[in-house]
Short mmCIF file of C-alpha atoms (C1' of nucleotides) in Angstrom, two decimals:
data_model
loop_
_atom_site.label_atom_id
_atom_site.label_comp_id
_atom_site.label_asym_id
_atom_site.label_seq_id
_atom_site.Cartn_x
_atom_site.Cartn_y
_atom_site.Cartn_z
CA MET P 494 3.84 -15.64 17.72
CA PRO P 495 1.94 -12.47 18.19
CA GLU P 496 1.20 -9.89 15.55
CA LEU P 497 -0.45 -6.52 16.04
CA PRO P 498 -3.91 -7.82 17.11
CA GLU P 499 -2.46 -10.19 19.71
CA VAL P 500 -0.13 -7.56 21.13
CA GLU P 501 -2.99 -5.05 21.26
CA ILE P 502 -5.20 -7.51 23.16
CA ILE P 503 -2.39 -8.08 25.66
CA ARG P 504 -1.86 -4.33 25.97
CA ARG P 505 -5.50 -3.60 26.73
CA TYR P 506 -5.60 -6.11 29.53
CA LEU P 507 -2.27 -5.12 31.03
CA GLU P 508 -3.19 -1.45 30.89
CA GLN P 509 -6.07 -2.11 33.29
CA LYS P 510 -4.02 -4.27 35.61
CA LEU P 511 -0.65 -2.54 35.61
CA THR P 512 -1.29 1.19 35.43
CA GLY P 513 -0.33 2.70 38.77
CA ARG P 514 1.28 -0.49 40.08
CA LYS P 515 4.68 -0.28 41.72
CA VAL P 516 7.39 -2.84 41.00
CA GLU P 517 8.77 -4.10 44.31
CA ARG P 518 11.20 -6.71 43.01
CA VAL P 519 12.39 -8.10 39.69
CA GLU P 520 13.76 -11.62 39.18
CA VAL P 521 15.51 -12.23 35.88
CA LEU P 522 15.64 -16.00 35.59
CA LEU P 523 17.23 -16.00 32.12
CA PRO P 524 19.60 -13.04 31.78
CA ARG P 525 20.10 -13.30 28.02
CA MET P 526 16.49 -12.19 27.46
CA ILE P 527 17.57 -8.68 28.50
CA LYS P 528 19.23 -6.95 25.56
CA TRP P 529 19.86 -3.67 27.36
CA PRO P 530 21.20 -2.84 29.93
CA THR P 531 22.66 -5.80 31.87
CA ALA P 532 20.24 -8.04 33.74
CA GLY P 533 21.50 -6.69 37.07
CA GLU P 534 21.04 -3.07 36.03
CA PHE P 535 17.65 -3.96 34.57
CA GLU P 536 16.49 -5.32 37.92
CA ALA P 537 17.90 -2.42 39.90
CA MET P 538 16.56 0.32 37.65
CA ILE P 539 13.00 -1.00 37.59
CA THR P 540 12.67 -1.79 41.27
CA HIS P 541 10.67 0.76 43.32
CA HIS P 542 9.21 2.42 40.25
CA LYS P 543 5.61 2.79 39.19
CA ILE P 544 4.15 1.79 35.83
CA THR P 545 2.45 4.89 34.46
CA ALA P 546 1.23 3.69 31.06
CA VAL P 547 1.06 0.59 28.85
CA LYS P 548 1.45 1.42 25.17
CA ARG P 549 2.13 -0.40 21.93
CA ARG P 550 3.87 0.33 18.65
CA GLY P 551 3.65 -2.36 15.98
CA LYS P 552 4.45 -5.59 17.79
CA TYR P 553 6.34 -3.84 20.60
CA LEU P 554 4.83 -3.36 24.05
CA LEU P 555 5.98 -0.28 25.93
CA LEU P 556 5.61 -0.10 29.70
CA GLU P 557 6.34 3.44 30.81
CA LEU P 558 7.78 3.97 34.27
CA ASP P 559 7.58 7.02 36.53
CA HIS P 560 11.27 7.92 36.13
CA GLY P 561 11.16 8.30 32.35
CA GLN P 562 12.46 4.84 31.55
CA ILE P 563 10.50 2.51 29.30
CA LEU P 564 10.38 -1.27 29.52
CA VAL P 565 10.24 -2.38 25.90
CA VAL P 566 9.09 -5.94 25.23
CA HIS P 567 9.04 -7.79 21.91
CA LEU P 568 7.48 -11.26 22.18
CA ARG P 569 8.89 -12.60 18.90
CA MET P 570 7.58 -16.13 18.33
CA THR P 571 6.60 -17.55 21.69
CA GLY P 572 6.80 -14.77 24.26
CA ARG P 573 3.91 -14.30 26.70
CA LEU P 574 3.30 -11.45 29.09
CA LYS P 575 0.78 -12.28 31.78
CA TYR P 576 -0.61 -10.63 34.85
CA GLN P 577 -1.71 -12.84 37.74
CA GLU P 578 -2.65 -12.33 41.35
CA ASP P 579 -0.04 -14.73 42.72
CA LEU P 580 2.42 -17.43 41.65
CA THR P 581 0.27 -20.49 42.37
CA SER P 582 0.29 -21.51 38.69
CA LEU P 583 3.61 -20.35 37.29
CA ASP P 584 4.25 -20.82 33.58
CA GLN P 585 6.79 -23.60 33.01
CA TYR P 586 8.73 -21.25 30.74
CA ALA P 587 8.70 -18.19 33.00
CA ARG P 588 11.89 -16.19 32.31
CA ILE P 589 11.33 -12.94 34.23
CA LEU P 590 9.17 -12.21 37.27
CA PHE P 591 8.02 -8.73 38.25
CA HIS P 592 6.68 -8.66 41.80
CA LEU P 593 4.25 -5.75 42.08
CA ASP P 594 2.63 -4.06 45.03
CA GLU P 595 -0.50 -5.87 43.87
CA GLY P 596 -0.03 -9.04 41.81
CA LYS P 597 2.69 -10.38 39.52
CA LEU P 598 3.71 -9.71 35.96
CA ILE P 599 5.27 -12.78 34.30
CA TYR P 600 7.35 -12.83 31.14
CA ALA P 601 7.35 -16.40 29.80
CA ASP P 602 8.90 -17.60 26.55
CA THR P 603 9.30 -21.14 25.24
CA ARG P 604 11.86 -20.53 22.51
CA THR P 605 13.45 -17.58 24.31
CA LEU P 606 13.70 -15.49 21.16
CA GLY P 607 11.91 -12.53 22.75
CA THR P 608 13.73 -9.32 23.61
CA LEU P 609 13.42 -6.90 26.52
CA TYR P 610 15.05 -3.50 26.94
CA LEU P 611 14.99 -0.81 29.55
CA ILE P 612 15.71 2.52 27.96
CA PRO P 613 15.04 6.22 28.63
CA LYS P 614 12.02 7.46 26.72
CA SER P 615 14.20 9.98 24.90
CA GLU P 616 16.52 7.26 23.57
CA ILE P 617 13.86 4.88 22.31
CA SER P 618 15.05 5.27 18.74
CA ARG P 619 18.18 3.35 19.66
CA ILE P 620 16.06 0.25 19.26
CA SER P 621 16.37 -0.01 15.51
CA GLY P 622 13.22 -2.04 14.92
CA LEU P 623 11.20 0.63 16.72
CA ALA P 624 12.92 3.57 15.09
CA THR P 625 12.21 2.34 11.56
CA LEU P 626 8.72 1.00 12.17
CA GLY P 627 6.27 1.93 9.41
CA PRO P 628 2.69 3.16 9.84
CA GLU P 629 0.18 0.78 11.38
CA PRO P 630 -3.06 -0.46 9.91
CA LEU P 631 -6.08 1.40 11.35
CA SER P 632 -3.95 4.50 12.05
CA PRO P 633 -4.27 7.87 10.28
CA GLU P 634 -0.69 7.52 8.98
CA PHE P 635 -1.70 4.42 7.05
CA SER P 636 -3.59 6.17 4.28
CA LEU P 637 -4.59 4.95 0.86
CA THR P 638 -2.06 7.37 -0.60
CA TYR P 639 0.68 5.93 1.57
CA LEU P 640 -0.15 2.38 0.49
CA ARG P 641 -0.27 3.38 -3.17
CA GLN P 642 3.18 4.96 -2.98
CA LEU P 643 4.57 2.01 -1.07
CA LEU P 644 3.31 -0.41 -3.70
CA SER P 645 4.64 1.62 -6.59
CA ARG P 646 8.17 1.65 -5.20
CA HIS P 647 8.57 -2.00 -4.24
CA LYS P 648 10.02 -4.39 -6.82
CA GLY P 649 9.66 -7.68 -4.97
CA LYS P 650 6.62 -9.74 -4.09
CA ILE P 651 3.62 -8.27 -2.34
CA LYS P 652 3.96 -10.74 0.50
CA SER P 653 7.49 -9.70 1.37
CA LEU P 654 6.46 -6.04 1.30
CA LEU P 655 3.54 -6.57 3.68
CA LEU P 656 5.80 -8.51 6.05
CA ASP P 657 8.34 -5.69 6.09
CA GLN P 658 7.91 -3.80 9.37
CA LYS P 659 9.58 -0.72 7.89
CA ALA P 660 6.85 -0.55 5.25
CA LEU P 661 3.94 -1.39 7.54
CA GLY P 662 4.12 -1.96 11.27
CA GLY P 663 2.36 -4.90 12.82
CA LEU P 664 1.51 -7.48 10.17
CA GLY P 665 3.04 -10.95 10.41
CA ASN P 666 2.71 -14.18 8.53
CA ILE P 667 -0.86 -15.02 9.55
CA TYR P 668 -2.40 -11.64 8.87
CA VAL P 669 -0.52 -11.10 5.62
CA ASP P 670 -1.93 -14.35 4.25
CA GLU P 671 -5.37 -13.30 5.50
CA CYS P 672 -5.19 -9.82 3.95
CA LEU P 673 -4.17 -11.25 0.59
CA ALA P 674 -6.92 -13.89 0.77
CA LEU P 675 -9.59 -11.31 1.55
CA ALA P 676 -8.30 -9.00 -1.18
CA LYS P 677 -7.99 -11.97 -3.60
CA ILE P 678 -4.39 -11.16 -4.48
CA HIS P 679 -1.70 -13.78 -5.16
CA PRO P 680 1.20 -13.50 -2.66
CA CYS P 681 3.78 -13.36 -5.48
CA THR P 682 2.11 -10.44 -7.23
CA CYS P 683 4.41 -7.58 -8.17
CA PRO P 684 2.99 -4.63 -6.19
CA ALA P 685 3.36 -2.13 -9.01
CA GLN P 686 1.02 -4.22 -11.15
CA LEU P 687 -2.00 -3.59 -8.95
CA ASN P 688 -4.52 -1.15 -10.42
CA ASP P 689 -6.34 1.53 -8.43
CA SER P 690 -9.30 -0.62 -7.53
CA GLU P 691 -7.06 -3.48 -6.39
CA VAL P 692 -5.05 -1.11 -4.22
CA GLN P 693 -8.28 0.12 -2.64
CA THR P 694 -9.39 -3.48 -2.06
CA LEU P 695 -6.07 -4.36 -0.45
CA TYR P 696 -6.19 -1.25 1.73
CA ASP P 697 -9.65 -2.13 2.99
CA ALA P 698 -8.64 -5.78 3.49
CA ILE P 699 -5.62 -4.90 5.62
CA ASN P 700 -7.68 -2.72 7.93
CA GLU P 701 -10.56 -5.17 8.05
CA VAL P 702 -8.39 -8.21 8.83
CA ILE P 703 -6.59 -6.41 11.63
CA ARG P 704 -9.85 -5.01 13.01
CA GLN P 705 -11.38 -8.50 13.06
CA GLY P 706 -8.27 -10.05 14.56
CA ILE P 707 -8.56 -7.64 17.48
CA GLU P 708 -12.33 -8.10 17.74
CA HIS P 709 -11.84 -11.88 18.01
CA GLY P 710 -9.18 -11.58 20.68
CA GLY P 711 -6.26 -12.59 18.46
CA THR P 712 -5.28 -15.90 16.84
CA THR P 713 -4.07 -18.88 18.87
CA PHE P 714 -2.41 -21.93 17.34
CA ARG P 715 -0.31 -23.07 20.21
CA ASP P 716 1.44 -20.45 22.27
CA TYR P 717 -0.48 -17.22 22.11
CA VAL P 718 -2.46 -16.24 25.18
CA ASN P 719 -3.69 -12.82 26.22
CA GLY P 720 -2.61 -11.02 29.38
CA GLU P 721 -5.07 -13.16 31.33
CA GLY P 722 -3.58 -16.40 29.99
CA LYS P 723 -6.57 -17.12 27.71
CA LYS P 724 -6.58 -18.10 24.04
CA GLY P 725 -7.86 -16.00 21.16
CA ASN P 726 -10.71 -16.90 18.78
CA HIS P 727 -9.62 -15.59 15.41
CA GLN P 728 -8.24 -19.02 14.39
CA ASN P 729 -11.90 -19.95 13.88
CA TYR P 730 -12.38 -17.22 11.28
CA LEU P 731 -9.33 -17.66 9.06
CA LEU P 732 -9.69 -17.69 5.28
CA ALA P 733 -6.31 -19.12 4.33
CA TYR P 734 -3.70 -19.43 7.06
CA SER P 735 -3.23 -23.06 8.13
CA ARG P 736 -6.25 -24.05 6.01
CA GLN P 737 -4.27 -25.94 3.34
CA GLY P 738 -6.28 -28.88 2.03
CA GLN P 739 -9.56 -27.28 3.07
CA PRO P 740 -12.04 -25.52 0.76
CA CYS P 741 -11.84 -21.80 0.04
CA GLN P 742 -14.71 -19.95 1.74
CA PHE P 743 -15.42 -18.02 -1.45
CA CYS P 744 -15.18 -20.58 -4.26
CA GLY P 745 -14.69 -24.01 -2.71
CA ALA P 746 -11.32 -24.66 -4.37
CA ILE P 747 -8.69 -26.32 -2.18
CA ILE P 748 -6.37 -23.93 -0.33
CA ILE P 749 -2.72 -24.64 -1.03
CA LYS P 750 0.45 -24.01 0.94
CA GLU P 751 3.85 -23.21 -0.50
CA GLU P 752 6.90 -21.19 0.42
CA VAL P 753 6.86 -17.52 -0.57
CA ALA P 754 9.33 -14.93 0.75
CA GLY P 755 10.83 -17.65 2.91
CA ARG P 756 7.59 -18.24 4.82
CA GLY P 757 4.87 -20.86 4.71
CA THR P 758 2.16 -19.24 2.58
CA HIS P 759 -1.48 -20.23 2.24
CA TYR P 760 -3.79 -19.12 -0.55
CA CYS P 761 -6.63 -20.05 -2.87
CA PRO P 762 -5.24 -20.88 -6.32
CA VAL P 763 -8.54 -19.86 -7.95
CA CYS P 764 -9.48 -16.61 -6.16
CA GLN P 765 -5.86 -15.48 -5.89
CA LYS P 766 -4.61 -15.99 -9.42
CA LEU P 767 -1.25 -14.52 -10.37
CA LYS P 768 -1.77 -11.76 -12.92
CA LYS P 769 0.79 -11.78 -15.67
"C1'" DA J 26 16.94 -2.98 -3.64
"C1'" DC J 27 15.97 -7.61 -3.33
"C1'" DG J 28 16.17 -12.65 -2.19
"C1'" DA J 29 18.39 -16.53 -0.09
"C1'" DG J 30 20.56 -18.53 3.70
"C1'" DC J 31 21.62 -18.56 8.28
"C1'" DA J 32 21.33 -17.45 13.23
"C1'" DC J 33 18.93 -17.15 17.46
"C1'" DC J 34 16.00 -21.25 20.53
"C1'" DT J 35 12.76 -25.10 21.98
"C1'" DG J 36 8.88 -28.02 21.14
"C1'" DT J 37 5.91 -30.70 18.20
"C1'" DG J 38 4.45 -33.37 14.39
"C1'" DT J 39 5.75 -36.38 10.62
"C1'" DG J 40 7.69 -40.26 8.27
"C1'" DC J 41 10.58 -44.16 8.37
"C1'" DT S 362 9.26 -46.97 20.34
"C1'" DG S 363 12.96 -44.31 18.68
"C1'" DC S 364 15.25 -41.37 15.69
"C1'" DA S 365 15.91 -37.72 12.19
"C1'" DC S 366 14.13 -33.98 10.16
"C1'" DA S 367 11.02 -30.18 8.95
"C1'" DC S 368 8.61 -26.63 10.69
"C1'" DA S 369 6.67 -22.84 13.84
"C1'" DG S 370 2.47 -15.88 14.97
"C1'" DG S 371 9.86 -12.83 14.19
"C1'" DT S 372 13.78 -10.27 13.19
"C1'" DG S 373 18.52 -9.16 11.94
"C1'" DC S 374 22.72 -10.32 9.76
"C1'" DT S 375 25.69 -11.55 5.68
"C1'" DC S 376 26.31 -12.35 0.98
"C1'" DG S 377 25.54 -12.19 -3.94
#
DNA sequence: ACGAGCACCTGTGTGC
DNA sequence: TGCACACAGGTGCTCG
């Protein structure tokens, strides 16, 4: 479900609500959500500890605790992390409950594909997806030079490169389609074929799409809600994603959907022509 | 190095 | 109405 903008929106809200809170009790309702350590150890090691910071890397949320352990959460497709004052309206798919000294933190997940870890800060690189995460849009590490080098080395399709978290941390299927639509690049384009001005356009598009996604509170189709349980607004601003059959905002041609890199892919066949 | 296929799960929308 | 099937904001594995 959530990509970088959605996770960042959740982080910002949870940071306000959770920083300084103490965990008084943990209830793991579905033990297989916990990848490390065991569910029992997970409960015991978090209990009685304070949350000192709420951070994010790519699509991972990192809740730092006062004893040097970090609660790492990846929401995958349908995970939700919500703060609420009490349990009067508990999510039907609640999988883990954190009872705090003030309020509750709920991990809910419909498809249960999400992953949670508790790991010492110094060993965080044992989570392979985190260790190999590439630079994020809007960060200093994501420079034009970096993107240019990335593109020159990759032999596959541009879409699969942008989805690769080792290349770039935080983009997912929605925002990749949006970046390519804004930059007017066909998803099957061979990255090395892009000229300097197209690379610059793509670079700006990636940053702009992510910036707007955050500004609009993320994109909600069905499951995504922010830390407060509310939907995002960016679905109202999309250029391509889920707009198949509707007119392109730039030229009026009909947006099409087909499979690229194993994912449903939406683009304008006129603006985003494949260069040969 | 890359793509394809599958696995992990559950819910929803579609067509018959 | 019921059933079967495709598909879904992600990632990691195997295989060729």
